[in-house]
């Protein structure tokens, strides 16, 4: 009888183990998105002239939508925006043209979709010290490249993954409980009329 109960529980235990692995594995996979590896100009650098900003990541960036709205790079100083084009994605790089204004600190705010489908974002600053007489862009009161919140509204699939993992884990536990209940019923059935099983 003990052997029989064990053999009935075995599949449920396998399911429970698998569910647990998935539940533990999903957050690990979710943390494996690409990293920003380098920027041009570098963080804290002082440049005398600049035509474009290039961000280099650890993996190939995903381009979602025909106009690559999944990527956003904003270059600000004060309350003005100094992008001169929309981001261009090539393999693991995102580049945007810029037309900077006066000397000062510029902030680069970026957001891209990592190769694992997750949206990643960050911010860094560099200093601009142009030669006297360099033409200055007036910048723009709004981001040049469309609605900046469009990219920010892209849902991350982290929540979906974690939700699925919890669901699988819960189903596994329910499976074990059902298996135990059925095991007991079938054992109890052994005392009933023959042939019922
Ligand atoms: Cu990720």
Short mmCIF file of C-alpha atoms in Angstrom, two decimals, residues 1-166:
data_model
loop_
_atom_site.label_atom_id
_atom_site.label_comp_id
_atom_site.label_asym_id
_atom_site.label_seq_id
_atom_site.Cartn_x
_atom_site.Cartn_y
_atom_site.Cartn_z
CA UNK A 1 0.00 0.00 0.00
CA UNK A 2 2.82 2.40 0.87
CA UNK A 3 4.49 1.67 -2.47
CA UNK A 4 1.23 2.30 -4.27
CA UNK A 5 0.69 5.65 -2.60
CA UNK A 6 4.25 6.64 -3.37
CA UNK A 7 3.88 5.74 -7.03
CA UNK A 8 0.71 7.82 -7.24
CA UNK A 9 2.40 10.80 -5.62
CA UNK A 10 5.48 10.61 -7.85
CA UNK A 11 3.97 12.39 -10.87
CA UNK A 12 2.61 15.13 -8.63
CA UNK A 13 6.02 15.58 -7.04
CA UNK A 14 7.58 15.86 -10.49
CA UNK A 15 5.05 18.57 -11.38
CA UNK A 16 5.74 20.35 -8.09
CA UNK A 17 9.48 20.24 -8.70
CA UNK A 18 9.07 21.51 -12.25
CA UNK A 19 6.78 24.31 -11.10
CA UNK A 20 9.24 25.31 -8.41
CA UNK A 21 12.08 25.41 -10.93
CA UNK A 22 10.02 27.62 -13.22
CA UNK A 23 9.02 29.89 -10.34
CA UNK A 24 12.66 30.29 -9.31
CA UNK A 25 13.95 30.45 -12.86
CA UNK A 26 11.66 33.17 -14.20
CA UNK A 27 13.01 36.00 -12.02
CA UNK A 28 16.57 34.87 -12.81
CA UNK A 29 15.87 35.03 -16.54
CA UNK A 30 14.16 38.38 -16.05
CA UNK A 31 17.34 39.86 -14.61
CA UNK A 32 19.44 38.85 -17.63
CA UNK A 33 18.71 41.86 -19.76
CA UNK A 34 21.40 43.77 -21.61
CA UNK A 35 23.59 46.37 -19.96
CA UNK A 36 24.81 49.71 -21.22
CA UNK A 37 28.51 49.03 -21.84
CA UNK A 38 29.80 52.37 -23.05
CA UNK A 39 28.75 55.78 -24.28
CA UNK A 40 30.19 58.33 -26.67
CA UNK A 41 30.74 60.85 -25.26
CA UNK A 42 31.61 59.10 -22.01
CA UNK A 43 29.94 59.97 -18.73
CA UNK A 44 31.51 63.07 -17.23
CA UNK A 45 33.60 63.75 -20.33
CA UNK A 46 34.08 67.26 -21.70
CA UNK A 47 33.70 67.57 -25.47
CA UNK A 48 34.49 70.55 -27.68
CA UNK A 49 32.23 69.44 -30.52
CA UNK A 50 29.60 66.81 -30.94
CA UNK A 51 27.40 65.63 -33.80
CA UNK A 52 25.95 62.44 -32.36
CA UNK A 53 25.59 60.39 -29.21
CA UNK A 54 26.18 56.66 -29.39
CA UNK A 55 25.23 54.16 -26.72
CA UNK A 56 26.71 50.66 -26.89
CA UNK A 57 24.97 47.76 -25.16
CA UNK A 58 25.91 44.18 -24.28
CA UNK A 59 23.37 42.68 -26.68
CA UNK A 60 21.46 43.34 -29.89
CA UNK A 61 18.71 45.87 -29.28
CA UNK A 62 15.17 45.08 -30.35
CA UNK A 63 13.48 47.43 -32.77
CA UNK A 64 9.73 47.46 -32.20
CA UNK A 65 7.61 49.37 -34.65
CA UNK A 66 8.61 50.58 -38.10
CA UNK A 67 9.87 53.93 -36.83
CA UNK A 68 11.84 52.38 -33.97
CA UNK A 69 9.72 54.13 -31.37
CA UNK A 70 10.81 51.49 -28.87
CA UNK A 71 14.04 53.45 -28.50
CA UNK A 72 14.27 56.97 -27.12
CA UNK A 73 17.27 59.21 -26.54
CA UNK A 74 16.76 62.71 -25.19
CA UNK A 75 19.54 65.23 -24.78
CA UNK A 76 18.70 68.08 -22.46
CA UNK A 77 20.31 71.11 -20.90
CA UNK A 78 18.14 73.27 -18.73
CA UNK A 79 14.61 72.77 -20.05
CA UNK A 80 15.58 72.46 -23.73
CA UNK A 81 15.99 69.36 -25.90
CA UNK A 82 18.91 69.12 -28.31
CA UNK A 83 18.31 65.94 -30.33
CA UNK A 84 18.63 66.44 -34.09
CA UNK A 85 17.00 63.17 -35.10
CA UNK A 86 15.35 60.01 -33.87
CA UNK A 87 17.46 57.15 -32.49
CA UNK A 88 18.94 54.78 -35.04
CA UNK A 89 19.50 51.23 -33.88
CA UNK A 90 22.29 49.15 -35.39
CA UNK A 91 23.00 45.81 -33.74
CA UNK A 92 23.97 46.65 -30.15
CA UNK A 93 24.21 50.41 -30.61
CA UNK A 94 21.72 53.25 -30.45
CA UNK A 95 22.76 56.55 -32.01
CA UNK A 96 21.07 59.91 -32.20
CA UNK A 97 22.24 63.07 -33.94
CA UNK A 98 22.49 66.19 -31.80
CA UNK A 99 22.79 69.94 -32.36
CA UNK A 100 23.97 71.33 -29.04
CA UNK A 101 23.44 74.83 -27.73
CA UNK A 102 25.71 76.74 -25.39
CA UNK A 103 28.46 75.48 -23.15
CA UNK A 104 27.33 73.53 -20.13
CA UNK A 105 26.25 70.18 -18.78
CA UNK A 106 24.02 68.03 -20.99
CA UNK A 107 21.93 65.14 -19.74
CA UNK A 108 21.31 62.06 -21.86
CA UNK A 109 18.13 60.18 -21.04
CA UNK A 110 17.82 56.87 -22.88
CA UNK A 111 15.48 53.95 -23.14
CA UNK A 112 15.78 50.89 -25.37
CA UNK A 113 14.40 47.37 -25.56
CA UNK A 114 16.97 44.80 -24.51
CA UNK A 115 17.54 41.60 -26.54
CA UNK A 116 15.46 39.69 -23.96
CA UNK A 117 12.47 41.92 -24.66
CA UNK A 118 12.75 44.03 -21.52
CA UNK A 119 12.75 47.79 -21.57
CA UNK A 120 15.88 49.23 -19.99
CA UNK A 121 16.67 52.87 -19.40
CA UNK A 122 19.19 55.18 -17.83
CA UNK A 123 20.64 58.63 -17.69
CA UNK A 124 24.08 60.18 -17.73
CA UNK A 125 25.72 63.55 -18.24
CA UNK A 126 28.61 65.06 -20.12
CA UNK A 127 29.98 68.59 -20.45
CA UNK A 128 30.07 70.67 -23.60
CA UNK A 129 32.76 73.32 -24.01
CA UNK A 130 32.67 74.60 -27.60
CA UNK A 131 35.21 76.98 -29.03
CA UNK A 132 34.19 80.65 -29.05
CA UNK A 133 32.03 81.50 -32.02
CA UNK A 134 30.66 77.98 -32.45
CA UNK A 135 27.13 78.02 -33.81
CA UNK A 136 24.59 77.25 -31.10
CA UNK A 137 21.34 75.42 -31.56
CA UNK A 138 18.36 76.89 -29.75
CA UNK A 139 17.13 73.44 -28.94
CA UNK A 140 13.47 72.58 -28.64
CA UNK A 141 10.90 72.92 -25.88
CA UNK A 142 9.80 69.31 -26.48
CA UNK A 143 11.62 66.11 -27.45
CA UNK A 144 12.28 66.10 -31.17
CA UNK A 145 11.41 62.48 -31.70
CA UNK A 146 7.70 62.08 -31.13
CA UNK A 147 5.94 61.47 -27.89
CA UNK A 148 8.58 60.44 -25.38
CA UNK A 149 6.01 58.64 -23.25
CA UNK A 150 5.19 56.23 -26.07
CA UNK A 151 8.33 54.24 -25.37
CA UNK A 152 7.92 54.56 -21.61
CA UNK A 153 4.47 53.01 -21.86
CA UNK A 154 5.81 49.80 -23.41
CA UNK A 155 4.88 47.14 -20.86
CA UNK A 156 7.67 45.08 -19.42
CA UNK A 157 7.04 41.35 -19.57
CA UNK A 158 8.59 40.90 -16.13
CA UNK A 159 5.16 41.00 -14.50
CA UNK A 160 3.78 38.50 -17.00
CA UNK A 161 6.65 36.07 -16.41
CA UNK A 162 6.41 36.30 -12.65
CA UNK A 163 2.62 35.96 -12.79
CA UNK A 164 2.96 32.83 -14.93
CA UNK A 165 5.53 31.37 -12.54
CA UNK A 166 3.23 31.92 -9.56
#
